[in-house]
């Protein structure tokens, strides 16, 4: 009986060839960000389809800006994006570690080890590392929190700005911290970032409260309000538009006038409701009718229109207000409270500043060019993420590759207790961890192998109780105690790197069949003649 073709117009790759191609794609992606790691990392110039440029060495920014077609490369980019969302740092490390795990797995496959055995060994290694973290971590005091924020900015911006942004990030995190049923909560999304072109990077500063580039509906409204109640409306205070299929038959000269008077009466009733509720501050997502400006001003209400939904959400979280669909449905329980609402003019632009009891802060990112402002914004977001993590989970690990070397040394001893071929996978996992110190040395112009051996020897022969803190000081170009040098990073970053990179590598290892469907040329929408 002849074989009947099932897969038509499909290219199929199976077995080792499929695995080899997938690993090659992962290594190519890692090579794109390899030189950005560490204080001596290099920058990348990104150019989009419209010719706009961006200079950065932020790994996830580079990867997300690139046009990648290979599905395995996209999987690693997703791991990096998840790392950025959860830990805000370690995105390059996640990609490098995942690619190194795959490369080491390929070496084992060539020796006859089945990918399933490798996957089990990698799982064993990850679990062992998680259990060993407790012996490597130390509590973060305020000074170490600042050092961790500076470490997260190493190589991304010049040293003066690292110090400046780290301090602002710590202050911003303290401004938004709160205590709930789940413990300490510091949500970095509660810090608003405004960008301003002009001046130098060091002019960037932090403002307590929420700042919006908005002006009052009319200047006669109060410029400064002290403690009061705020109403947030998802709609507006406007005349309702008629439906497109409705026609108005005007039978006399007074009909249209009475119709308009009735509309104004409805709007006046909404203003009266705000006054009865004691509202002194109003923010609407939609517009406010011109006829209502003076009425609101006479009532002593400071009103703002065209406020974005994201800013309304920030106001709701800071003031405790409930976002209503319209003014007519507002109740006292929907109102929030604020400490102060004021208007200030910065560089010719009016800004609205709201101080709330629940805290909040706004970072003003400044720079001489749009590119400089963008880099300041990205760097501050990274430092803020680290600062917030340390308020929620104040545990640190030594940086400079010290943690990875300590974990690798531990795994090699632990591998001796594991029977079967999984032992080889655990050792391969340990080897992959050392890619971080090797790349750090490589980017600093040092010999990666010799430098790694020196640091490993220092850790192994040291009699100190904190020998695991010895890592690579790329400034001094040799082994040093990273804790004393102030090169530290949050536990959450390294833990997420291990989890995300391992999961991405295992997902690739499980693939033994790749099917590429051939696509016929398509006609763009709107050009098909229909």
mmCIF file of N, CA and C in Angstrom, residues 112-228:
data_model
loop_
_atom_site.group_PDB
_atom_site.id
_atom_site.type_symbol
_atom_site.label_atom_id
_atom_site.label_comp_id
_atom_site.label_asym_id
_atom_site.label_seq_id
_atom_site.Cartn_x
_atom_site.Cartn_y
_atom_site.Cartn_z
ATOM 1 N N UNK A 112 24.899 10.907 23.548
ATOM 2 C CA UNK A 112 23.913 9.844 23.668
ATOM 3 C C UNK A 112 22.939 9.998 24.808
ATOM 4 N N UNK A 113 22.935 11.154 25.476
ATOM 5 C CA UNK A 113 21.983 11.383 26.573
ATOM 6 C C UNK A 113 20.666 11.878 25.982
ATOM 7 N N UNK A 114 19.576 11.247 26.366
ATOM 8 C CA UNK A 114 18.265 11.606 25.831
ATOM 9 C C UNK A 114 17.815 12.958 26.400
ATOM 10 N N UNK A 115 17.157 13.812 25.597
ATOM 11 C CA UNK A 115 16.686 15.103 26.089
ATOM 12 C C UNK A 115 15.797 15.010 27.324
ATOM 13 N N UNK A 116 15.041 13.916 27.480
ATOM 14 C CA UNK A 116 14.199 13.762 28.671
ATOM 15 C C UNK A 116 15.038 13.651 29.932
ATOM 16 N N UNK A 117 16.151 12.920 29.841
ATOM 17 C CA UNK A 117 17.052 12.794 30.988
ATOM 18 C C UNK A 117 17.698 14.144 31.305
ATOM 19 N N UNK A 118 18.033 14.883 30.262
ATOM 20 C CA UNK A 118 18.616 16.213 30.477
ATOM 21 C C UNK A 118 17.600 17.124 31.161
ATOM 22 N N UNK A 119 16.360 17.064 30.722
ATOM 23 C CA UNK A 119 15.320 17.909 31.306
ATOM 24 C C UNK A 119 15.128 17.578 32.781
ATOM 25 N N UNK A 120 15.140 16.280 33.128
ATOM 26 C CA UNK A 120 14.989 15.908 34.540
ATOM 27 C C UNK A 120 16.180 16.409 35.351
ATOM 28 N N UNK A 121 17.366 16.284 34.807
ATOM 29 C CA UNK A 121 18.548 16.765 35.519
ATOM 30 C C UNK A 121 18.512 18.269 35.723
ATOM 31 N N UNK A 122 18.053 18.996 34.724
ATOM 32 C CA UNK A 122 17.945 20.462 34.865
ATOM 33 C C UNK A 122 16.934 20.831 35.946
ATOM 34 N N UNK A 123 15.846 20.073 36.030
ATOM 35 C CA UNK A 123 14.859 20.322 37.082
ATOM 36 C C UNK A 123 15.473 20.069 38.459
ATOM 37 N N UNK A 124 16.216 18.972 38.582
ATOM 38 C CA UNK A 124 16.888 18.684 39.848
ATOM 39 C C UNK A 124 17.812 19.829 40.240
ATOM 40 N N UNK A 125 18.549 20.334 39.262
ATOM 41 C CA UNK A 125 19.514 21.398 39.527
ATOM 42 C C UNK A 125 18.825 22.688 39.954
ATOM 43 N N UNK A 126 17.737 23.018 39.277
ATOM 44 C CA UNK A 126 17.024 24.237 39.644
ATOM 45 C C UNK A 126 16.467 24.151 41.055
ATOM 46 N N UNK A 127 15.874 23.007 41.396
ATOM 47 C CA UNK A 127 15.341 22.831 42.753
ATOM 48 C C UNK A 127 16.450 22.917 43.792
ATOM 49 N N UNK A 128 17.613 22.326 43.484
ATOM 50 C CA UNK A 128 18.735 22.371 44.423
ATOM 51 C C UNK A 128 19.214 23.807 44.620
ATOM 52 N N UNK A 129 19.245 24.591 43.547
ATOM 53 C CA UNK A 129 19.664 25.999 43.658
ATOM 54 C C UNK A 129 18.695 26.788 44.522
ATOM 55 N N UNK A 130 17.409 26.547 44.340
ATOM 56 C CA UNK A 130 16.415 27.256 45.143
ATOM 57 C C UNK A 130 16.593 26.962 46.633
ATOM 58 N N UNK A 131 16.905 25.703 46.941
ATOM 59 C CA UNK A 131 17.120 25.349 48.335
ATOM 60 C C UNK A 131 18.410 25.921 48.906
ATOM 61 N N UNK A 132 19.380 26.175 48.031
ATOM 62 C CA UNK A 132 20.684 26.667 48.485
ATOM 63 C C UNK A 132 20.721 28.187 48.626
ATOM 64 N N UNK A 133 19.724 28.872 48.093
ATOM 65 C CA UNK A 133 19.707 30.334 48.179
ATOM 66 C C UNK A 133 19.774 30.832 49.617
ATOM 67 N N UNK A 134 19.122 30.093 50.528
ATOM 68 C CA UNK A 134 19.050 30.546 51.923
ATOM 69 C C UNK A 134 20.431 30.723 52.542
ATOM 70 N N UNK A 135 21.407 29.939 52.100
ATOM 71 C CA UNK A 135 22.756 30.042 52.673
ATOM 72 C C UNK A 135 23.589 31.131 51.996
ATOM 73 N N UNK A 136 23.059 31.751 50.937
ATOM 74 C CA UNK A 136 23.809 32.777 50.210
ATOM 75 C C UNK A 136 23.270 34.179 50.433
ATOM 76 N N UNK A 137 22.011 34.303 50.853
ATOM 77 C CA UNK A 137 21.381 35.613 50.961
ATOM 78 C C UNK A 137 21.728 36.306 52.266
ATOM 79 N N UNK A 138 21.547 37.618 52.274
ATOM 80 C CA UNK A 138 21.704 38.414 53.499
ATOM 81 C C UNK A 138 20.685 39.548 53.449
ATOM 82 N N UNK A 139 20.333 40.033 54.631
ATOM 83 C CA UNK A 139 19.299 41.060 54.735
ATOM 84 C C UNK A 139 19.804 42.403 54.214
ATOM 85 N N UNK A 140 18.899 43.142 53.596
ATOM 86 C CA UNK A 140 19.255 44.430 53.009
ATOM 87 C C UNK A 140 18.864 45.564 53.947
ATOM 88 N N UNK A 141 19.873 46.317 54.392
ATOM 89 C CA UNK A 141 19.566 47.541 55.119
ATOM 90 C C UNK A 141 19.404 48.682 54.119
ATOM 91 N N UNK A 142 19.189 49.889 54.617
ATOM 92 C CA UNK A 142 18.920 51.010 53.714
ATOM 93 C C UNK A 142 20.101 51.297 52.799
ATOM 94 N N UNK A 143 21.323 51.201 53.343
ATOM 95 C CA UNK A 143 22.508 51.462 52.521
ATOM 96 C C UNK A 143 22.649 50.426 51.416
ATOM 97 N N UNK A 144 22.350 49.163 51.727
ATOM 98 C CA UNK A 144 22.463 48.112 50.715
ATOM 99 C C UNK A 144 21.364 48.219 49.658
ATOM 100 N N UNK A 145 20.194 48.715 50.055
ATOM 101 C CA UNK A 145 19.140 48.937 49.068
ATOM 102 C C UNK A 145 19.606 49.950 48.022
ATOM 103 N N UNK A 146 20.266 50.986 48.493
ATOM 104 C CA UNK A 146 20.798 51.998 47.574
ATOM 105 C C UNK A 146 21.875 51.386 46.676
ATOM 106 N N UNK A 147 22.752 50.550 47.255
ATOM 107 C CA UNK A 147 23.805 49.908 46.465
ATOM 108 C C UNK A 147 23.217 48.981 45.406
ATOM 109 N N UNK A 148 22.135 48.286 45.753
ATOM 110 C CA UNK A 148 21.494 47.392 44.781
ATOM 111 C C UNK A 148 20.903 48.191 43.621
ATOM 112 N N UNK A 149 20.315 49.348 43.927
ATOM 113 C CA UNK A 149 19.761 50.195 42.872
ATOM 114 C C UNK A 149 20.866 50.698 41.952
ATOM 115 N N UNK A 150 22.015 51.061 42.524
ATOM 116 C CA UNK A 150 23.149 51.503 41.711
ATOM 117 C C UNK A 150 23.657 50.359 40.848
ATOM 118 N N UNK A 151 23.741 49.159 41.416
ATOM 119 C CA UNK A 151 24.213 47.996 40.671
ATOM 120 C C UNK A 151 23.329 47.713 39.463
ATOM 121 N N UNK A 152 22.025 47.902 39.616
ATOM 122 C CA UNK A 152 21.104 47.633 38.505
ATOM 123 C C UNK A 152 21.324 48.584 37.336
ATOM 124 N N UNK A 153 21.985 49.719 37.591
ATOM 125 C CA UNK A 153 22.223 50.713 36.539
ATOM 126 C C UNK A 153 23.633 50.642 35.982
ATOM 127 N N UNK A 154 24.453 49.736 36.498
ATOM 128 C CA UNK A 154 25.850 49.647 36.066
ATOM 129 C C UNK A 154 25.939 49.410 34.565
ATOM 130 N N UNK A 155 26.684 50.266 33.891
ATOM 131 C CA UNK A 155 26.881 50.123 32.460
ATOM 132 C C UNK A 155 25.797 50.730 31.602
ATOM 133 N N UNK A 156 24.677 51.135 32.193
ATOM 134 C CA UNK A 156 23.569 51.665 31.409
ATOM 135 C C UNK A 156 23.651 53.175 31.236
ATOM 136 N N UNK A 157 24.321 53.848 32.144
ATOM 137 C CA UNK A 157 24.370 55.305 32.131
ATOM 138 C C UNK A 157 25.599 55.714 32.925
ATOM 139 N N UNK A 158 26.055 56.955 32.782
ATOM 140 C CA UNK A 158 27.306 57.330 33.440
ATOM 141 C C UNK A 158 27.149 57.348 34.960
ATOM 142 N N UNK A 159 28.266 57.258 35.679
ATOM 143 C CA UNK A 159 28.262 56.999 37.119
ATOM 144 C C UNK A 159 27.530 58.076 37.908
ATOM 145 N N UNK A 160 27.667 59.334 37.519
ATOM 146 C CA UNK A 160 26.984 60.396 38.254
ATOM 147 C C UNK A 160 25.468 60.211 38.204
ATOM 148 N N UNK A 161 24.958 59.807 37.052
ATOM 149 C CA UNK A 161 23.530 59.583 36.928
ATOM 150 C C UNK A 161 23.090 58.300 37.625
ATOM 151 N N UNK A 162 23.964 57.294 37.691
ATOM 152 C CA UNK A 162 23.634 56.088 38.446
ATOM 153 C C UNK A 162 23.329 56.439 39.895
ATOM 154 N N UNK A 163 24.194 57.250 40.484
ATOM 155 C CA UNK A 163 24.017 57.663 41.885
ATOM 156 C C UNK A 163 22.746 58.496 42.024
ATOM 157 N N UNK A 164 22.535 59.426 41.097
ATOM 158 C CA UNK A 164 21.390 60.326 41.164
ATOM 159 C C UNK A 164 20.075 59.555 41.026
ATOM 160 N N UNK A 165 19.979 58.698 40.012
ATOM 161 C CA UNK A 165 18.741 57.958 39.775
ATOM 162 C C UNK A 165 18.476 56.926 40.857
ATOM 163 N N UNK A 166 19.523 56.307 41.380
ATOM 164 C CA UNK A 166 19.327 55.326 42.445
ATOM 165 C C UNK A 166 18.707 55.983 43.671
ATOM 166 N N UNK A 167 19.190 57.169 44.032
ATOM 167 C CA UNK A 167 18.622 57.877 45.175
ATOM 168 C C UNK A 167 17.172 58.256 44.947
ATOM 169 N N UNK A 168 16.848 58.719 43.738
ATOM 170 C CA UNK A 168 15.465 59.079 43.421
ATOM 171 C C UNK A 168 14.566 57.853 43.428
ATOM 172 N N UNK A 169 15.078 56.727 42.950
ATOM 173 C CA UNK A 169 14.285 55.492 42.928
ATOM 174 C C UNK A 169 13.960 55.024 44.345
ATOM 175 N N UNK A 170 14.935 55.111 45.247
ATOM 176 C CA UNK A 170 14.688 54.728 46.645
ATOM 177 C C UNK A 170 13.628 55.632 47.260
ATOM 178 N N UNK A 171 13.737 56.940 47.017
ATOM 179 C CA UNK A 171 12.756 57.883 47.568
ATOM 180 C C UNK A 171 11.362 57.620 46.991
ATOM 181 N N UNK A 172 11.292 57.325 45.701
ATOM 182 C CA UNK A 172 10.000 57.050 45.077
ATOM 183 C C UNK A 172 9.370 55.787 45.646
ATOM 184 N N UNK A 173 10.175 54.754 45.856
ATOM 185 C CA UNK A 173 9.652 53.507 46.416
ATOM 186 C C UNK A 173 9.098 53.727 47.825
ATOM 187 N N UNK A 174 9.781 54.533 48.606
ATOM 188 C CA UNK A 174 9.292 54.819 49.962
ATOM 189 C C UNK A 174 7.982 55.605 49.932
ATOM 190 N N UNK A 175 7.811 56.426 48.883
ATOM 191 C CA UNK A 175 6.607 57.256 48.798
ATOM 192 C C UNK A 175 5.368 56.441 48.463
ATOM 193 N N UNK A 176 5.535 55.275 47.857
ATOM 194 C CA UNK A 176 4.373 54.487 47.427
ATOM 195 C C UNK A 176 4.179 53.220 48.248
ATOM 196 N N UNK A 177 5.075 52.952 49.204
ATOM 197 C CA UNK A 177 4.989 51.710 49.970
ATOM 198 C C UNK A 177 3.752 51.730 50.861
ATOM 199 N N UNK A 178 3.129 50.590 50.998
ATOM 200 C CA UNK A 178 1.965 50.448 51.868
ATOM 201 C C UNK A 178 1.984 49.058 52.486
ATOM 202 N N UNK A 179 1.213 48.896 53.538
ATOM 203 C CA UNK A 179 1.141 47.607 54.231
ATOM 204 C C UNK A 179 -0.271 47.062 54.112
ATOM 205 N N UNK A 180 -0.386 45.862 53.576
ATOM 206 C CA UNK A 180 -1.690 45.238 53.413
ATOM 207 C C UNK A 180 -1.736 43.883 54.080
ATOM 208 N N UNK A 181 -2.765 43.124 53.764
ATOM 209 C CA UNK A 181 -2.916 41.796 54.360
ATOM 210 C C UNK A 181 -1.830 40.840 53.894
ATOM 211 N N UNK A 182 -1.245 41.128 52.721
ATOM 212 C CA UNK A 182 -0.183 40.278 52.183
ATOM 213 C C UNK A 182 1.210 40.776 52.564
ATOM 214 N N UNK A 183 1.267 41.753 53.458
ATOM 215 C CA UNK A 183 2.559 42.288 53.877
ATOM 216 C C UNK A 183 2.842 43.618 53.200
ATOM 217 N N UNK A 184 4.122 43.936 53.096
ATOM 218 C CA UNK A 184 4.530 45.200 52.492
ATOM 219 C C UNK A 184 4.319 45.145 50.980
ATOM 220 N N UNK A 185 3.722 46.198 50.441
ATOM 221 C CA UNK A 185 3.453 46.279 49.005
ATOM 222 C C UNK A 185 4.050 47.578 48.473
ATOM 223 N N UNK A 186 4.855 47.467 47.447
ATOM 224 C CA UNK A 186 5.420 48.643 46.784
ATOM 225 C C UNK A 186 5.243 48.443 45.284
ATOM 226 N N UNK A 187 4.200 49.029 44.739
ATOM 227 C CA UNK A 187 3.847 48.838 43.332
ATOM 228 C C UNK A 187 4.480 49.949 42.491
ATOM 229 N N UNK A 188 5.474 49.630 41.655
ATOM 230 C CA UNK A 188 6.142 50.684 40.875
ATOM 231 C C UNK A 188 5.241 51.382 39.873
ATOM 232 N N UNK A 189 4.101 50.772 39.517
ATOM 233 C CA UNK A 189 3.197 51.419 38.561
ATOM 234 C C UNK A 189 2.507 52.640 39.163
ATOM 235 N N UNK A 190 2.628 52.821 40.475
ATOM 236 C CA UNK A 190 2.034 53.992 41.118
ATOM 237 C C UNK A 190 2.916 55.220 40.982
ATOM 238 N N UNK A 191 4.089 55.067 40.432
ATOM 239 C CA UNK A 191 4.970 56.205 40.170
ATOM 240 C C UNK A 191 4.792 56.612 38.706
ATOM 241 N N UNK A 192 4.333 57.814 38.496
ATOM 242 C CA UNK A 192 4.133 58.306 37.130
ATOM 243 C C UNK A 192 5.437 58.918 36.632
ATOM 244 N N UNK A 193 5.725 58.722 35.359
ATOM 245 C CA UNK A 193 6.944 59.265 34.752
ATOM 246 C C UNK A 193 6.559 60.268 33.674
ATOM 247 N N UNK A 194 7.044 61.498 33.833
ATOM 248 C CA UNK A 194 6.856 62.537 32.836
ATOM 249 C C UNK A 194 8.195 62.829 32.172
ATOM 250 N N UNK A 195 8.186 63.036 30.867
ATOM 251 C CA UNK A 195 9.426 63.320 30.146
ATOM 252 C C UNK A 195 9.425 64.759 29.664
ATOM 253 N N UNK A 196 10.592 65.414 29.786
ATOM 254 C CA UNK A 196 10.760 66.791 29.335
ATOM 255 C C UNK A 196 12.098 66.913 28.632
ATOM 256 N N UNK A 197 12.080 67.380 27.407
ATOM 257 C CA UNK A 197 13.313 67.591 26.667
ATOM 258 C C UNK A 197 13.864 68.978 26.970
ATOM 259 N N UNK A 198 15.138 69.026 27.300
ATOM 260 C CA UNK A 198 15.770 70.292 27.657
ATOM 261 C C UNK A 198 16.501 70.166 28.969
ATOM 262 N N UNK A 199 17.659 70.815 29.078
ATOM 263 C CA UNK A 199 18.453 70.692 30.283
ATOM 264 C C UNK A 199 19.315 69.447 30.228
ATOM 265 N N UNK A 200 19.885 69.094 31.348
ATOM 266 C CA UNK A 200 20.744 67.920 31.423
ATOM 267 C C UNK A 200 20.050 66.792 32.161
ATOM 268 N N UNK A 201 20.648 65.601 32.082
ATOM 269 C CA UNK A 201 20.072 64.440 32.764
ATOM 270 C C UNK A 201 19.982 64.658 34.271
ATOM 271 N N UNK A 202 20.963 65.351 34.827
ATOM 272 C CA UNK A 202 20.991 65.544 36.279
ATOM 273 C C UNK A 202 19.875 66.469 36.753
ATOM 274 N N UNK A 203 19.169 67.114 35.830
ATOM 275 C CA UNK A 203 18.022 67.938 36.217
ATOM 276 C C UNK A 203 16.788 67.089 36.500
ATOM 277 N N UNK A 204 16.849 65.811 36.199
ATOM 278 C CA UNK A 204 15.735 64.913 36.507
ATOM 279 C C UNK A 204 15.483 64.921 38.009
ATOM 280 N N UNK A 205 14.213 64.942 38.386
ATOM 281 C CA UNK A 205 13.905 65.030 39.812
ATOM 282 C C UNK A 205 12.589 64.323 40.118
ATOM 283 N N UNK A 206 12.316 64.213 41.408
ATOM 284 C CA UNK A 206 11.126 63.513 41.896
ATOM 285 C C UNK A 206 10.205 64.523 42.572
ATOM 286 N N UNK A 207 8.913 64.405 42.296
ATOM 287 C CA UNK A 207 7.914 65.273 42.902
ATOM 288 C C UNK A 207 6.943 64.409 43.692
ATOM 289 N N UNK A 208 6.704 64.775 44.941
ATOM 290 C CA UNK A 208 5.742 64.034 45.746
ATOM 291 C C UNK A 208 4.335 64.321 45.244
ATOM 292 N N UNK A 209 3.590 63.292 44.996
ATOM 293 C CA UNK A 209 2.246 63.443 44.469
ATOM 294 C C UNK A 209 2.188 63.089 42.997
ATOM 295 N N UNK A 210 0.971 63.107 42.457
ATOM 296 C CA UNK A 210 0.757 62.796 41.053
ATOM 297 C C UNK A 210 0.771 64.095 40.247
ATOM 298 N N UNK A 211 1.603 64.132 39.207
ATOM 299 C CA UNK A 211 1.725 65.323 38.367
ATOM 300 C C UNK A 211 1.208 65.009 36.971
ATOM 301 N N UNK A 212 0.310 65.855 36.478
ATOM 302 C CA UNK A 212 -0.236 65.701 35.136
ATOM 303 C C UNK A 212 -0.039 67.007 34.379
ATOM 304 N N UNK A 213 0.311 66.897 33.115
ATOM 305 C CA UNK A 213 0.462 68.082 32.271
ATOM 306 C C UNK A 213 -0.925 68.546 31.847
ATOM 307 N N UNK A 214 -1.670 69.103 32.820
ATOM 308 C CA UNK A 214 -3.041 69.540 32.593
ATOM 309 C C UNK A 214 -3.240 70.926 33.205
ATOM 310 N N UNK A 215 -4.161 71.689 32.624
ATOM 311 C CA UNK A 215 -4.540 72.980 33.189
ATOM 312 C C UNK A 215 -6.019 72.962 33.536
ATOM 313 N N UNK A 216 -6.425 73.843 34.438
ATOM 314 C CA UNK A 216 -7.827 73.922 34.837
ATOM 315 C C UNK A 216 -8.702 74.270 33.625
ATOM 316 N N UNK A 217 -9.964 73.898 33.710
ATOM 317 C CA UNK A 217 -10.872 74.152 32.593
ATOM 318 C C UNK A 217 -10.890 75.634 32.240
ATOM 319 N N UNK A 218 -10.933 76.513 33.260
ATOM 320 C CA UNK A 218 -10.778 77.957 33.041
ATOM 321 C C UNK A 218 -9.937 78.510 34.191
ATOM 322 N N UNK A 219 -9.271 79.612 33.937
ATOM 323 C CA UNK A 219 -8.337 80.171 34.915
ATOM 324 C C UNK A 219 -9.019 80.726 36.155
ATOM 325 N N UNK A 220 -10.322 81.006 36.076
ATOM 326 C CA UNK A 220 -11.002 81.565 37.247
ATOM 327 C C UNK A 220 -11.263 80.517 38.327
ATOM 328 N N UNK A 221 -11.072 79.263 37.995
ATOM 329 C CA UNK A 221 -11.229 78.214 39.004
ATOM 330 C C UNK A 221 -10.117 78.326 40.036
ATOM 331 N N UNK A 222 -10.345 77.814 41.250
ATOM 332 C CA UNK A 222 -9.309 77.903 42.283
ATOM 333 C C UNK A 222 -7.992 77.305 41.817
ATOM 334 N N UNK A 223 -6.895 78.019 42.084
ATOM 335 C CA UNK A 223 -5.573 77.531 41.679
ATOM 336 C C UNK A 223 -4.996 76.576 42.718
ATOM 337 N N UNK A 224 -5.407 76.746 43.971
ATOM 338 C CA UNK A 224 -4.912 75.911 45.067
ATOM 339 C C UNK A 224 -6.079 75.451 45.916
ATOM 340 N N UNK A 225 -6.143 74.145 46.149
ATOM 341 C CA UNK A 225 -7.152 73.570 47.032
ATOM 342 C C UNK A 225 -6.457 72.796 48.143
ATOM 343 N N UNK A 226 -6.929 72.976 49.354
ATOM 344 C CA UNK A 226 -6.433 72.148 50.450
ATOM 345 C C UNK A 226 -7.353 70.946 50.589
ATOM 346 N N UNK A 227 -7.226 70.203 51.678
ATOM 347 C CA UNK A 227 -7.925 68.929 51.831
ATOM 348 C C UNK A 227 -9.389 69.021 51.418
ATOM 349 N N UNK A 228 -9.803 68.065 50.606
ATOM 350 C CA UNK A 228 -11.185 68.052 50.136
ATOM 351 C C UNK A 228 -11.536 66.722 49.500
#
